[in-house]
Coordinates of C-alpha atoms in Angstrom, one line a residue:
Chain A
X1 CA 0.0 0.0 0.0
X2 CA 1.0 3.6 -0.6
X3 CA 2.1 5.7 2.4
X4 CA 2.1 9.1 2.5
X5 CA 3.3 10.8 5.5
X6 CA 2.9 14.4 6.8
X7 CA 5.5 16.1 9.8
X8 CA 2.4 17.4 11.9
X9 CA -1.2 16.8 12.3
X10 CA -2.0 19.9 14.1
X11 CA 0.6 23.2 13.9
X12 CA -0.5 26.6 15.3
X13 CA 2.0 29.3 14.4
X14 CA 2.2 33.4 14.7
X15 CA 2.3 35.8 12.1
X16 CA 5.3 36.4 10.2
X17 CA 7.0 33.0 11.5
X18 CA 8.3 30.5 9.0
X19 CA 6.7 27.3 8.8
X20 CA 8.0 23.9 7.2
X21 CA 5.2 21.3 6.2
X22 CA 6.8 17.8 5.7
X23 CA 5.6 15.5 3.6
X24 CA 7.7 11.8 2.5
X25 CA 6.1 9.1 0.0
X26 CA 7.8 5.7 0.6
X27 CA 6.2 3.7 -2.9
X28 CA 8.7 5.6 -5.2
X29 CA 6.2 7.9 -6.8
X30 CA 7.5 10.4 -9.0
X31 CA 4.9 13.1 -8.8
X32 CA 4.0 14.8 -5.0
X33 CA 1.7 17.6 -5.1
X34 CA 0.9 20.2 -2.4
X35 CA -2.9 21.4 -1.7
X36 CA -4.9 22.9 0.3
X37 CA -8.4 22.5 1.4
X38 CA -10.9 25.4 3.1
X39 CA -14.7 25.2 3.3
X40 CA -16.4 26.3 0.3
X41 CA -13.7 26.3 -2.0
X42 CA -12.6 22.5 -1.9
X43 CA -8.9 21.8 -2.7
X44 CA -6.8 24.0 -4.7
X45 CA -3.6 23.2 -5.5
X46 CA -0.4 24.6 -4.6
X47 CA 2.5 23.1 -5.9
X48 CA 3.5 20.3 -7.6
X49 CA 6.9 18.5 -8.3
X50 CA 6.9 15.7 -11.5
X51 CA 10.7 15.1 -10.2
X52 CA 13.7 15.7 -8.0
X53 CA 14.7 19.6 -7.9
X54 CA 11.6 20.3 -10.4
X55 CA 8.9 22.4 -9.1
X56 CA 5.9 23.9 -11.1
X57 CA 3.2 26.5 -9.9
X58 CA -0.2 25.5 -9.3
X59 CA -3.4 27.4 -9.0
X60 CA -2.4 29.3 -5.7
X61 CA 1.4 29.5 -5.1
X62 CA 1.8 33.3 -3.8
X63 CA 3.0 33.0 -0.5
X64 CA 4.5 29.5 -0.5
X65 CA 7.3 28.0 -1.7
X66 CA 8.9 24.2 -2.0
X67 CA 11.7 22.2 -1.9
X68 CA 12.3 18.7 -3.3
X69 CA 15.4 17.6 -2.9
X70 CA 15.0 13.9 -2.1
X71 CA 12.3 12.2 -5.0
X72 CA 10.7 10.9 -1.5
X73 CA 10.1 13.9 0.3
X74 CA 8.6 17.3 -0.9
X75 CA 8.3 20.3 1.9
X76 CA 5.8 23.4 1.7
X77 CA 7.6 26.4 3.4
X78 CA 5.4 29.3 4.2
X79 CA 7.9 32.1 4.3
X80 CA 6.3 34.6 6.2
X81 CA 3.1 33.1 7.8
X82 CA -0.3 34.6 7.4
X83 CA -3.7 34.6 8.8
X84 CA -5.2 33.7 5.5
X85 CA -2.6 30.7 5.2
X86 CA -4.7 29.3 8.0
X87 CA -5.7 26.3 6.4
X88 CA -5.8 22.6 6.0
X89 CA -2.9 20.9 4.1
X90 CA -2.8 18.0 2.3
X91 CA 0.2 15.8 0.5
X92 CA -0.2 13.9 -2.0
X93 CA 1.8 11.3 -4.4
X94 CA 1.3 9.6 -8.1
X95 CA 3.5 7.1 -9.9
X96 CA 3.2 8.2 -13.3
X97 CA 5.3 10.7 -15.3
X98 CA 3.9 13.8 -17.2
X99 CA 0.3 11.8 -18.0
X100 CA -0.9 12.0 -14.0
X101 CA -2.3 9.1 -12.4
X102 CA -4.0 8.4 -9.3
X103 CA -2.9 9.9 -6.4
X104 CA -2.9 9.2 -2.9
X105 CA -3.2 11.6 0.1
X106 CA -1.0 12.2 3.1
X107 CA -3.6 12.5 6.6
X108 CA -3.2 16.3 6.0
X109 CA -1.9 19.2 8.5
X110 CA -4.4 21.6 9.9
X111 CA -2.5 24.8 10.1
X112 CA -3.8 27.6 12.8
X113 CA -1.7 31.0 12.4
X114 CA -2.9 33.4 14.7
Chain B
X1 CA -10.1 27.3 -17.1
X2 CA -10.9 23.2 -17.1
X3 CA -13.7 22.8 -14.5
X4 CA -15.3 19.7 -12.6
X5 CA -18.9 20.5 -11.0
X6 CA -21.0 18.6 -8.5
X7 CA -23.8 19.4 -6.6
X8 CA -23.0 19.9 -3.1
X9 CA -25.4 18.6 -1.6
X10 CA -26.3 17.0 1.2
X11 CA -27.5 14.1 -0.3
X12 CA -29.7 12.3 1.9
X13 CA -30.8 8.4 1.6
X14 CA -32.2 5.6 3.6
X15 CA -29.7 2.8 4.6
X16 CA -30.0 0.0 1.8
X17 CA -30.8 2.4 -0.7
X18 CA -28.8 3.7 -4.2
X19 CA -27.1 6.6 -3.8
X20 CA -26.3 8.3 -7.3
X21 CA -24.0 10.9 -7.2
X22 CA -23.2 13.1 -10.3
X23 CA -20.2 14.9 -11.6
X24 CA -19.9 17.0 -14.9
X25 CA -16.5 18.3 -17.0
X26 CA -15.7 20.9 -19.0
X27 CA -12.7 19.7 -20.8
X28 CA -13.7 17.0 -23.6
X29 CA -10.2 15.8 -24.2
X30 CA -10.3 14.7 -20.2
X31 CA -9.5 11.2 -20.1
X32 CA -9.1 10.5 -16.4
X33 CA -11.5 10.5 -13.8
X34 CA -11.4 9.7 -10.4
X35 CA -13.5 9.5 -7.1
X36 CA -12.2 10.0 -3.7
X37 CA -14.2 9.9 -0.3
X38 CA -13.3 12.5 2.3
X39 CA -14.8 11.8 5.9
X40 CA -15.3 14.8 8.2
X41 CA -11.8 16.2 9.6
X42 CA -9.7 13.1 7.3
X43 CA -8.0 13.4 4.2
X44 CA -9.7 12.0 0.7
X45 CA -9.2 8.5 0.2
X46 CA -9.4 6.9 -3.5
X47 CA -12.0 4.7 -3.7
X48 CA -12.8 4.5 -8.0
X49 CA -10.5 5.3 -11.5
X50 CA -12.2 5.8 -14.3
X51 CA -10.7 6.0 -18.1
X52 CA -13.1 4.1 -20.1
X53 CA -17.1 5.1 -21.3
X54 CA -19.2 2.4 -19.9
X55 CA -19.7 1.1 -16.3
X56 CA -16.4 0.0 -13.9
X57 CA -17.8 -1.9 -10.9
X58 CA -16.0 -2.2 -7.8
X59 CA -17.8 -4.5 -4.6
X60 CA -20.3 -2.2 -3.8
X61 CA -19.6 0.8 -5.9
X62 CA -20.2 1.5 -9.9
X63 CA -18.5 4.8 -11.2
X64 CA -20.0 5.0 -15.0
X65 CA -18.5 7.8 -17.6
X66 CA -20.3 9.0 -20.6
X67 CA -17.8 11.2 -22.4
X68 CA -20.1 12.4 -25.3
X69 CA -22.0 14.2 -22.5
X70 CA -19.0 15.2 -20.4
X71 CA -20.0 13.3 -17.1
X72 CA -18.8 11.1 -14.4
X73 CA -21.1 9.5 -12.0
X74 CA -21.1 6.9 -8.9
X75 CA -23.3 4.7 -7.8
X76 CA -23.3 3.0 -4.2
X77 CA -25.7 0.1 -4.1
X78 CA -27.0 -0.8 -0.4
X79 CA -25.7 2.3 1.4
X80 CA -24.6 2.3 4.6
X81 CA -24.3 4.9 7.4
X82 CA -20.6 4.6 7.2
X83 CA -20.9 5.8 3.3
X84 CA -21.8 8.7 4.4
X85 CA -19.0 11.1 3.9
X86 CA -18.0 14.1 0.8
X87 CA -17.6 12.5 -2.4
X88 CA -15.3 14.9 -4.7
X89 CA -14.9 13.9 -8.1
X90 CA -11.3 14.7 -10.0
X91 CA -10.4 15.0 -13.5
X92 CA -7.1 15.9 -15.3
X93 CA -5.5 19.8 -15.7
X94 CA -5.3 20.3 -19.5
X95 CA -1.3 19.6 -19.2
X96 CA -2.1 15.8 -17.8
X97 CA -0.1 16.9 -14.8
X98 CA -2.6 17.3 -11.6
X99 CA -6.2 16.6 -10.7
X100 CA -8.7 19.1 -11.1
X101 CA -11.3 18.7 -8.2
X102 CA -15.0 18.9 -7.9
X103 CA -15.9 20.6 -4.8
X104 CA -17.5 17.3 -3.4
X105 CA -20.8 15.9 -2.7
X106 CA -22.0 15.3 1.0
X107 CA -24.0 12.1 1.2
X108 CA -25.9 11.7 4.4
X109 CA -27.4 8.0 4.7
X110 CA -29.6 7.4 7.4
X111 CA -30.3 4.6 9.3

């Protein structure tokens, strides 16, 4: 079975802090995606990475960054933490190359930033 | 923009009943479809793929596609109070690169 793993269940962080969301696939998928999920406007994506080092923009990027240095882990960094960024996170993973697949979810990281 | 629609609901049926839930697509190249389940406060779980038109069958659950009219549906025969959950309904991003999601179905099935 695919296992998707996220650093945190819960985080609550202040305004302006950095955060690091974790995230590490162990079925050797080469696509990991980044979204996030608020009431009313389902899950939007973030970022995704179709490789080691590559990253490409989603729908909503402004504010985030990520980092993918291993092909089995892929971090969100929140460089200056906001209340809007107060959110649900969620991980995700594929096998397939450019043509995407199915893709599995992490157990997601609720974010409070206050 | 590609889109995925579904009515959000809630969906409400008696336990042992067929709950139909319905998903439409803009893009007509879209070749992928997918249905996840997403309980309250848990992240979506894949329970049918879809690539074919026709009907794929799966225990319980029956996700049809009808690409001439650009939608995606699930069935669940003999529903159960633990079916019900927020049913989102994916397709492809024009590139073949990520999902595109609905923004989910709640079903409600009562006992």
């Amino acid at each position: 079975d695919v296992k998707v793993t996220q650093s945190s269940r819960y985080l609550v962080k202040r305004t302006g802090e950095k955060v690091f969301l974790e995230c590490v696939q162990d079925m050797d998928h080469e696509n990991m995606f980044w979204y996030r999920q608020d009431p009313g406007l389902g899950l939007r994506l973030i970022y995704f990475s179709y490789d080691v080092k590559m990253k490409e923009k989603g729908d909503i990027p402004e504010g985030y960054s990520v980092s993918r240095e291993k092909k089995e882990r892929f971090s969100l960094i929140l460089e200056s933490a906001s209340t809007n960024q107060t959110s649900m996170y969620l991980c995700a993973s594929s096998l397939s190359g450019r043509v995407g697949g199915e893709q599995f979810f992490g157990p997601g990281t609720r974010l409070t930033v206050l | 923009q590609k889109e995925v629609e579904q009515n959000s609901g809630p969906l409400s049926v008696p336990e042992g009943a067929i709950a139909s839930l319905n998903c439409t697509y803009s893009d007509r190249v879209s070749q992928s479809f997918f249905w996840y389940r997403q309980y309250s406060g848990k992240s979506p779980e894949l329970i049918m793929s879809i690539y074919s038109n026709g009907d794929k069958e799966d225990g319980r659950f029956t996700a049809q596609l009808n690409k001439a009219s650009q939608y995606v549906s699930l069935l669940i025969r003999d529903s159960q109070p633990s079916d019900s959950a927020t049913y989102l309904c994916a397709s492809h991003n024009q590139a073949g690169t990520a999902l595109i999601f609905g923004k989910g179905t709640t079903l409600s099935v009562s006992s």
